[in-house]
PDB file of C-alpha atoms in Angstrom:
ATOM      1  CA  UNK A   1      15.619 -12.302   8.174  1.00 57.00           C
ATOM      2  CA  UNK A   2      11.960 -12.147   7.242  1.00 67.00           C
ATOM      3  CA  UNK A   3      10.301  -9.143   8.887  1.00 90.00           C
ATOM      4  CA  UNK A   4       6.775 -10.595   9.117  1.00 94.00           C
ATOM      5  CA  UNK A   5       6.628 -14.359   8.933  1.00 94.00           C
ATOM      6  CA  UNK A   6       3.601 -16.617   8.831  1.00 95.00           C
ATOM      7  CA  UNK A   7       3.358 -20.342   9.275  1.00 95.00           C
ATOM      8  CA  UNK A   8       2.297 -22.474   7.646  1.00 96.00           C
ATOM      9  CA  UNK A   9       2.485 -21.201   4.089  1.00 93.00           C
ATOM     10  CA  UNK A  10      -0.088 -23.718   2.916  1.00 95.00           C
ATOM     11  CA  UNK A  11      -2.805 -25.395   4.952  1.00 96.00           C
ATOM     12  CA  UNK A  12      -5.160 -28.018   3.570  1.00 97.00           C
ATOM     13  CA  UNK A  13      -7.755 -29.412   5.920  1.00 97.00           C
ATOM     14  CA  UNK A  14     -11.198 -30.946   6.166  1.00 97.00           C
ATOM     15  CA  UNK A  15     -14.410 -29.120   6.971  1.00 97.00           C
ATOM     16  CA  UNK A  16     -15.134 -29.064  10.686  1.00 97.00           C
ATOM     17  CA  UNK A  17     -11.507 -29.147  11.790  1.00 97.00           C
ATOM     18  CA  UNK A  18      -9.809 -26.564  14.007  1.00 97.00           C
ATOM     19  CA  UNK A  19      -6.587 -24.974  12.796  1.00 97.00           C
ATOM     20  CA  UNK A  20      -4.187 -22.190  13.729  1.00 97.00           C
ATOM     21  CA  UNK A  21      -2.031 -19.839  11.725  1.00 97.00           C
ATOM     22  CA  UNK A  22       0.940 -18.221  13.424  1.00 97.00           C
ATOM     23  CA  UNK A  23       2.411 -14.808  12.757  1.00 97.00           C
ATOM     24  CA  UNK A  24       5.580 -13.282  14.112  1.00 97.00           C
ATOM     25  CA  UNK A  25       7.201  -9.930  13.405  1.00 96.00           C
ATOM     26  CA  UNK A  26      10.766  -9.036  14.303  1.00 95.00           C
ATOM     27  CA  UNK A  27      10.401  -5.334  13.553  1.00 93.00           C
ATOM     28  CA  UNK A  28       9.615  -4.252  17.093  1.00 92.00           C
ATOM     29  CA  UNK A  29       6.208  -3.005  15.983  1.00 92.00           C
ATOM     30  CA  UNK A  30       3.337  -2.334  18.360  1.00 90.00           C
ATOM     31  CA  UNK A  31       0.447  -3.126  16.042  1.00 90.00           C
ATOM     32  CA  UNK A  32      -0.435  -6.287  14.173  1.00 93.00           C
ATOM     33  CA  UNK A  33      -3.263  -7.155  11.787  1.00 92.00           C
ATOM     34  CA  UNK A  34      -4.964 -10.073  10.065  1.00 94.00           C
ATOM     35  CA  UNK A  35      -6.401  -9.669   6.578  1.00 94.00           C
ATOM     36  CA  UNK A  36      -8.337 -12.140   4.442  1.00 95.00           C
ATOM     37  CA  UNK A  37      -7.941 -12.274   0.659  1.00 93.00           C
ATOM     38  CA  UNK A  38     -10.686 -14.163  -1.116  1.00 91.00           C
ATOM     39  CA  UNK A  39     -10.604 -15.991  -4.430  1.00 89.00           C
ATOM     40  CA  UNK A  40     -11.282 -12.741  -6.286  1.00 88.00           C
ATOM     41  CA  UNK A  41      -8.221 -11.182  -4.638  1.00 87.00           C
ATOM     42  CA  UNK A  42     -10.360  -8.886  -2.532  1.00 90.00           C
ATOM     43  CA  UNK A  43      -8.553  -7.930   0.686  1.00 91.00           C
ATOM     44  CA  UNK A  44     -10.373  -7.167   3.881  1.00 91.00           C
ATOM     45  CA  UNK A  45      -9.196  -6.583   7.423  1.00 90.00           C
ATOM     46  CA  UNK A  46     -10.293  -9.011  10.099  1.00 93.00           C
ATOM     47  CA  UNK A  47      -8.540  -7.926  13.295  1.00 90.00           C
ATOM     48  CA  UNK A  48      -5.935  -5.591  14.625  1.00 89.00           C
ATOM     49  CA  UNK A  49      -4.082  -5.673  17.921  1.00 89.00           C
ATOM     50  CA  UNK A  50      -2.085  -2.906  19.524  1.00 87.00           C
ATOM     51  CA  UNK A  51       0.240  -3.878  22.350  1.00 84.00           C
ATOM     52  CA  UNK A  52      -1.612  -7.166  22.745  1.00 83.00           C
ATOM     53  CA  UNK A  53      -4.995  -5.430  22.952  1.00 86.00           C
ATOM     54  CA  UNK A  54      -7.756  -5.961  20.418  1.00 86.00           C
ATOM     55  CA  UNK A  55      -8.460  -2.745  18.510  1.00 84.00           C
ATOM     56  CA  UNK A  56     -10.385  -3.773  15.426  1.00 80.00           C
ATOM     57  CA  UNK A  57     -12.751  -6.695  15.155  1.00 82.00           C
ATOM     58  CA  UNK A  58     -14.613  -6.591  11.897  1.00 82.00           C
ATOM     59  CA  UNK A  59     -17.772  -8.634  11.466  1.00 77.00           C
ATOM     60  CA  UNK A  60     -15.881 -11.879  11.555  1.00 86.00           C
ATOM     61  CA  UNK A  61     -17.579 -15.094  12.768  1.00 90.00           C
ATOM     62  CA  UNK A  62     -16.660 -15.933  16.340  1.00 90.00           C
ATOM     63  CA  UNK A  63     -15.141 -19.159  15.035  1.00 95.00           C
ATOM     64  CA  UNK A  64     -12.147 -16.943  14.352  1.00 95.00           C
ATOM     65  CA  UNK A  65     -10.216 -16.075  17.482  1.00 93.00           C
ATOM     66  CA  UNK A  66      -6.994 -14.073  17.384  1.00 93.00           C
ATOM     67  CA  UNK A  67      -4.511 -14.449  20.194  1.00 93.00           C
ATOM     68  CA  UNK A  68      -1.583 -12.182  20.936  1.00 92.00           C
ATOM     69  CA  UNK A  69       0.728 -13.681  23.561  1.00 92.00           C
ATOM     70  CA  UNK A  70       3.117 -10.768  23.149  1.00 92.00           C
ATOM     71  CA  UNK A  71       3.649  -7.758  20.886  1.00 90.00           C
ATOM     72  CA  UNK A  72       5.641  -9.767  18.376  1.00 94.00           C
ATOM     73  CA  UNK A  73       3.041 -12.466  17.812  1.00 95.00           C
ATOM     74  CA  UNK A  74      -0.530 -12.533  16.587  1.00 95.00           C
ATOM     75  CA  UNK A  75      -1.935 -15.976  15.959  1.00 96.00           C
ATOM     76  CA  UNK A  76      -5.243 -16.798  14.329  1.00 96.00           C
ATOM     77  CA  UNK A  77      -7.223 -19.792  15.498  1.00 96.00           C
ATOM     78  CA  UNK A  78     -10.175 -20.998  13.458  1.00 96.00           C
ATOM     79  CA  UNK A  79     -12.737 -23.432  14.835  1.00 96.00           C
ATOM     80  CA  UNK A  80     -15.101 -25.633  12.847  1.00 97.00           C
ATOM     81  CA  UNK A  81     -13.661 -24.718   9.480  1.00 97.00           C
ATOM     82  CA  UNK A  82     -16.101 -24.172   6.633  1.00 96.00           C
ATOM     83  CA  UNK A  83     -15.659 -24.255   2.870  1.00 96.00           C
ATOM     84  CA  UNK A  84     -16.065 -20.482   2.740  1.00 94.00           C
ATOM     85  CA  UNK A  85     -13.024 -20.023   4.954  1.00 96.00           C
ATOM     86  CA  UNK A  86     -10.809 -21.013   2.042  1.00 96.00           C
ATOM     87  CA  UNK A  87      -8.717 -17.951   1.284  1.00 96.00           C
ATOM     88  CA  UNK A  88      -5.270 -16.467   1.702  1.00 95.00           C
ATOM     89  CA  UNK A  89      -4.746 -14.958   5.139  1.00 96.00           C
ATOM     90  CA  UNK A  90      -2.207 -12.181   5.521  1.00 95.00           C
ATOM     91  CA  UNK A  91      -0.629 -10.963   8.693  1.00 95.00           C
ATOM     92  CA  UNK A  92       0.731  -7.422   8.814  1.00 94.00           C
ATOM     93  CA  UNK A  93       2.352  -5.108  11.319  1.00 93.00           C
ATOM     94  CA  UNK A  94       3.000  -1.405  11.739  1.00 89.00           C
ATOM     95  CA  UNK A  95       5.187   0.468  14.161  1.00 85.00           C
ATOM     96  CA  UNK A  96       2.272   2.280  15.739  1.00 73.00           C
ATOM     97  CA  UNK A  97      -1.486   2.319  15.389  1.00 69.00           C
ATOM     98  CA  UNK A  98      -1.494   6.084  15.125  1.00 61.00           C
ATOM     99  CA  UNK A  99      -5.181   6.822  15.149  1.00 58.00           C
ATOM    100  CA  UNK A 100      -4.648  10.477  15.871  1.00 53.00           C
ATOM    101  CA  UNK A 101      -3.552  12.675  13.022  1.00 56.00           C
ATOM    102  CA  UNK A 102      -2.086  11.855   9.649  1.00 62.00           C
ATOM    103  CA  UNK A 103      -0.177   8.642   9.231  1.00 60.00           C
ATOM    104  CA  UNK A 104       3.550   8.846   8.794  1.00 67.00           C
ATOM    105  CA  UNK A 105       6.193   6.248   8.131  1.00 67.00           C
ATOM    106  CA  UNK A 106       5.378   4.625  11.442  1.00 71.00           C
ATOM    107  CA  UNK A 107       1.913   3.684  10.205  1.00 76.00           C
ATOM    108  CA  UNK A 108       3.038   1.857   7.085  1.00 85.00           C
ATOM    109  CA  UNK A 109       1.872  -1.727   7.263  1.00 88.00           C
ATOM    110  CA  UNK A 110       4.293  -4.517   6.402  1.00 91.00           C
ATOM    111  CA  UNK A 111       2.799  -7.779   5.225  1.00 93.00           C
ATOM    112  CA  UNK A 112       3.743 -11.404   5.560  1.00 93.00           C
ATOM    113  CA  UNK A 113       3.795 -13.732   2.556  1.00 92.00           C
ATOM    114  CA  UNK A 114       0.373 -15.154   3.360  1.00 94.00           C
ATOM    115  CA  UNK A 115      -1.093 -18.510   4.344  1.00 96.00           C
ATOM    116  CA  UNK A 116      -3.178 -20.230   1.703  1.00 95.00           C
ATOM    117  CA  UNK A 117      -5.958 -22.122   3.494  1.00 97.00           C
ATOM    118  CA  UNK A 118      -7.925 -24.709   1.561  1.00 97.00           C
ATOM    119  CA  UNK A 119     -10.913 -26.309   3.266  1.00 97.00           C
ATOM    120  CA  UNK A 120     -12.111 -29.501   1.586  1.00 95.00           C
TER     121      UNK A 120
ATOM    122  CA  UNK B   1     -18.348   5.324   4.671  1.00 75.00           C
ATOM    123  CA  UNK B   2     -14.860   5.249   3.246  1.00 82.00           C
ATOM    124  CA  UNK B   3     -14.221   3.259   0.101  1.00 89.00           C
ATOM    125  CA  UNK B   4     -11.781   2.800  -2.721  1.00 94.00           C
ATOM    126  CA  UNK B   5     -12.488   1.737  -6.283  1.00 95.00           C
ATOM    127  CA  UNK B   6     -10.142   0.438  -8.927  1.00 96.00           C
ATOM    128  CA  UNK B   7     -12.214   0.430 -12.102  1.00 95.00           C
ATOM    129  CA  UNK B   8      -9.925  -1.828 -14.139  1.00 96.00           C
ATOM    130  CA  UNK B   9      -9.450  -5.500 -13.376  1.00 95.00           C
ATOM    131  CA  UNK B  10      -6.447  -5.631 -15.690  1.00 97.00           C
ATOM    132  CA  UNK B  11      -4.151  -3.193 -17.440  1.00 97.00           C
ATOM    133  CA  UNK B  12      -1.971  -4.305 -20.339  1.00 97.00           C
ATOM    134  CA  UNK B  13       1.077  -2.273 -21.338  1.00 97.00           C
ATOM    135  CA  UNK B  14       4.036  -2.845 -23.628  1.00 97.00           C
ATOM    136  CA  UNK B  15       7.456  -2.669 -22.026  1.00 97.00           C
ATOM    137  CA  UNK B  16       8.909   0.820 -22.232  1.00 97.00           C
ATOM    138  CA  UNK B  17       5.512   2.503 -22.468  1.00 97.00           C
ATOM    139  CA  UNK B  18       4.043   4.625 -19.685  1.00 97.00           C
ATOM    140  CA  UNK B  19       1.527   2.962 -17.421  1.00 97.00           C
ATOM    141  CA  UNK B  20      -1.398   4.182 -15.344  1.00 97.00           C
ATOM    142  CA  UNK B  21      -3.386   2.192 -12.815  1.00 98.00           C
ATOM    143  CA  UNK B  22      -6.514   4.026 -11.752  1.00 98.00           C
ATOM    144  CA  UNK B  23      -7.923   4.533  -8.284  1.00 97.00           C
ATOM    145  CA  UNK B  24     -10.772   6.664  -6.984  1.00 96.00           C
ATOM    146  CA  UNK B  25     -11.731   7.129  -3.375  1.00 94.00           C
ATOM    147  CA  UNK B  26     -14.593   8.262  -1.198  1.00 91.00           C
ATOM    148  CA  UNK B  27     -13.811   9.580   2.272  1.00 85.00           C
ATOM    149  CA  UNK B  28     -15.075  12.103   4.744  1.00 81.00           C
ATOM    150  CA  UNK B  29     -12.288  14.356   5.850  1.00 80.00           C
ATOM    151  CA  UNK B  30      -8.701  14.245   4.673  1.00 80.00           C
ATOM    152  CA  UNK B  31      -7.807  11.190   2.626  1.00 85.00           C
ATOM    153  CA  UNK B  32      -4.743   9.161   3.539  1.00 88.00           C
ATOM    154  CA  UNK B  33      -4.027   7.049   0.467  1.00 92.00           C
ATOM    155  CA  UNK B  34      -1.657   4.193  -0.229  1.00 93.00           C
ATOM    156  CA  UNK B  35      -0.520   1.960  -3.061  1.00 96.00           C
ATOM    157  CA  UNK B  36       0.656  -1.591  -2.456  1.00 96.00           C
ATOM    158  CA  UNK B  37       1.936  -4.201  -4.911  1.00 96.00           C
ATOM    159  CA  UNK B  38       1.516  -7.965  -4.629  1.00 93.00           C
ATOM    160  CA  UNK B  39       3.817 -10.231  -6.601  1.00 90.00           C
ATOM    161  CA  UNK B  40       2.671 -13.847  -7.186  1.00 84.00           C
ATOM    162  CA  UNK B  41       2.657 -15.906  -3.989  1.00 78.00           C
ATOM    163  CA  UNK B  42       4.015 -12.983  -2.005  1.00 81.00           C
ATOM    164  CA  UNK B  43       2.642 -10.577   0.537  1.00 85.00           C
ATOM    165  CA  UNK B  44       1.860  -6.956  -0.188  1.00 90.00           C
ATOM    166  CA  UNK B  45       4.686  -4.474  -0.468  1.00 92.00           C
ATOM    167  CA  UNK B  46       4.261  -0.790   0.259  1.00 92.00           C
ATOM    168  CA  UNK B  47       4.885   1.453  -2.765  1.00 95.00           C
ATOM    169  CA  UNK B  48       3.921   4.964  -1.738  1.00 93.00           C
ATOM    170  CA  UNK B  49       1.497   7.088   0.229  1.00 91.00           C
ATOM    171  CA  UNK B  50      -0.200  10.456   0.095  1.00 90.00           C
ATOM    172  CA  UNK B  51      -0.777  12.312   3.327  1.00 84.00           C
ATOM    173  CA  UNK B  52      -0.553  15.991   2.509  1.00 81.00           C
ATOM    174  CA  UNK B  53       1.562  18.369   0.471  1.00 82.00           C
ATOM    175  CA  UNK B  54       2.573  17.864  -3.148  1.00 86.00           C
ATOM    176  CA  UNK B  55      -0.031  16.178  -5.284  1.00 90.00           C
ATOM    177  CA  UNK B  56       2.633  14.115  -7.031  1.00 94.00           C
ATOM    178  CA  UNK B  57       4.043  11.481  -4.732  1.00 93.00           C
ATOM    179  CA  UNK B  58       7.131   9.457  -5.612  1.00 94.00           C
ATOM    180  CA  UNK B  59       7.570   5.913  -4.380  1.00 92.00           C
ATOM    181  CA  UNK B  60       9.550   2.725  -4.811  1.00 90.00           C
ATOM    182  CA  UNK B  61      10.691   1.170  -8.111  1.00 92.00           C
ATOM    183  CA  UNK B  62      10.149   4.388 -10.081  1.00 95.00           C
ATOM    184  CA  UNK B  63       6.432   4.561  -9.387  1.00 96.00           C
ATOM    185  CA  UNK B  64       4.597   7.768  -8.621  1.00 97.00           C
ATOM    186  CA  UNK B  65       0.999   8.676  -7.941  1.00 97.00           C
ATOM    187  CA  UNK B  66      -0.990  11.796  -8.565  1.00 95.00           C
ATOM    188  CA  UNK B  67      -3.500  12.963  -6.001  1.00 94.00           C
ATOM    189  CA  UNK B  68      -6.417  14.873  -7.508  1.00 94.00           C
ATOM    190  CA  UNK B  69      -8.844  16.192  -4.918  1.00 92.00           C
ATOM    191  CA  UNK B  70     -11.451  17.491  -7.357  1.00 92.00           C
ATOM    192  CA  UNK B  71     -11.641  14.146  -9.130  1.00 94.00           C
ATOM    193  CA  UNK B  72     -11.127  12.159  -5.899  1.00 94.00           C
ATOM    194  CA  UNK B  73      -8.483  10.112  -7.675  1.00 96.00           C
ATOM    195  CA  UNK B  74      -5.078   8.744  -6.815  1.00 97.00           C
ATOM    196  CA  UNK B  75      -3.763   7.122  -9.994  1.00 98.00           C
ATOM    197  CA  UNK B  76      -0.534   5.173  -9.985  1.00 98.00           C
ATOM    198  CA  UNK B  77       1.900   5.947 -12.793  1.00 98.00           C
ATOM    199  CA  UNK B  78       5.262   5.006 -14.166  1.00 97.00           C
ATOM    200  CA  UNK B  79       6.929   6.653 -17.169  1.00 96.00           C
ATOM    201  CA  UNK B  80       8.422   3.453 -18.587  1.00 97.00           C
ATOM    202  CA  UNK B  81       7.050   0.032 -17.683  1.00 97.00           C
ATOM    203  CA  UNK B  82       9.210  -3.035 -17.082  1.00 97.00           C
ATOM    204  CA  UNK B  83       8.196  -6.663 -17.508  1.00 96.00           C
ATOM    205  CA  UNK B  84       9.111  -7.118 -13.849  1.00 95.00           C
ATOM    206  CA  UNK B  85       6.399  -4.598 -12.911  1.00 96.00           C
ATOM    207  CA  UNK B  86       3.779  -7.216 -13.771  1.00 96.00           C
ATOM    208  CA  UNK B  87       1.880  -7.829 -10.541  1.00 96.00           C
ATOM    209  CA  UNK B  88      -1.340  -7.101  -8.684  1.00 95.00           C
ATOM    210  CA  UNK B  89      -1.691  -3.518  -7.490  1.00 97.00           C
ATOM    211  CA  UNK B  90      -3.894  -2.345  -4.647  1.00 96.00           C
ATOM    212  CA  UNK B  91      -4.984   1.152  -3.782  1.00 96.00           C
ATOM    213  CA  UNK B  92      -6.002   1.709  -0.159  1.00 94.00           C
ATOM    214  CA  UNK B  93      -7.341   4.395   2.126  1.00 91.00           C
ATOM    215  CA  UNK B  94      -6.720   4.519   5.845  1.00 86.00           C
ATOM    216  CA  UNK B  95      -9.872   4.598   7.910  1.00 78.00           C
ATOM    217  CA  UNK B  96     -10.188   6.488  11.181  1.00 72.00           C
ATOM    218  CA  UNK B  97      -9.692   3.212  13.059  1.00 71.00           C
ATOM    219  CA  UNK B  98      -6.262   2.802  11.503  1.00 73.00           C
ATOM    220  CA  UNK B  99      -7.260  -0.083   9.268  1.00 79.00           C
ATOM    221  CA  UNK B 100      -6.608  -0.045   5.545  1.00 85.00           C
ATOM    222  CA  UNK B 101      -9.558  -0.298   3.189  1.00 89.00           C
ATOM    223  CA  UNK B 102      -8.408  -1.795  -0.081  1.00 93.00           C
ATOM    224  CA  UNK B 103      -9.687  -1.494  -3.617  1.00 94.00           C
ATOM    225  CA  UNK B 104     -10.441  -4.579  -5.660  1.00 93.00           C
ATOM    226  CA  UNK B 105      -6.958  -4.770  -7.092  1.00 95.00           C
ATOM    227  CA  UNK B 106      -5.720  -4.294 -10.667  1.00 97.00           C
ATOM    228  CA  UNK B 107      -3.535  -6.809 -12.435  1.00 96.00           C
ATOM    229  CA  UNK B 108      -0.803  -5.125 -14.428  1.00 97.00           C
ATOM    230  CA  UNK B 109       0.562  -7.121 -17.334  1.00 97.00           C
ATOM    231  CA  UNK B 110       3.663  -5.705 -19.022  1.00 97.00           C
ATOM    232  CA  UNK B 111       4.553  -7.474 -22.250  1.00 96.00           C
ATOM    233  CA  UNK B 112       8.026  -7.467 -23.808  1.00 94.00           C
TER     234      UNK B 112
END
């Protein structure tokens, strides 16, 4: 069983469309994340949720809206897609958020295989 | 602000030789450092982390990393490289918000 699974794996769409990427983790983790990897392989966090609550919201355009219906799911909806949105989007999860004190094994983030989004 | 730098875009090593992938960091306070590996068309896999204690940290697949506070470095090492080690390697630091801040990534190419 895949621990962190994302669908779809590939997404090709036209500029201006609205699309969603789904993420599910079966690890029982409390915290989930979305990262964006650009064409130069640079990885940057977009959002994190802890127990369905938004914790981190980097300076991401409000066209991007994460939704967490429950702890095991964190979906990413993107409105009015632009060419610059083309990237690989990774979902990740960790057992706890653990902001206080040093991170232990519970803070290790586990990543999905990624969704390659191409906006034409 | 916290940041991580990986000065080499690519490292080339012959199979059986030792390898080093470099990482330097800039943080205020105690650094919590990680190495992840990304195989082609796959997500990132956790390799190892430094929190406190011994400066030499051992991780998965025979990798280890050396924490050097005076040089603010956390280089990834392996005594004998395998062709299957060829992948993209990321160094990361954990920010106070819990998020990971990644370096630019270093492609490791191990040739037979």
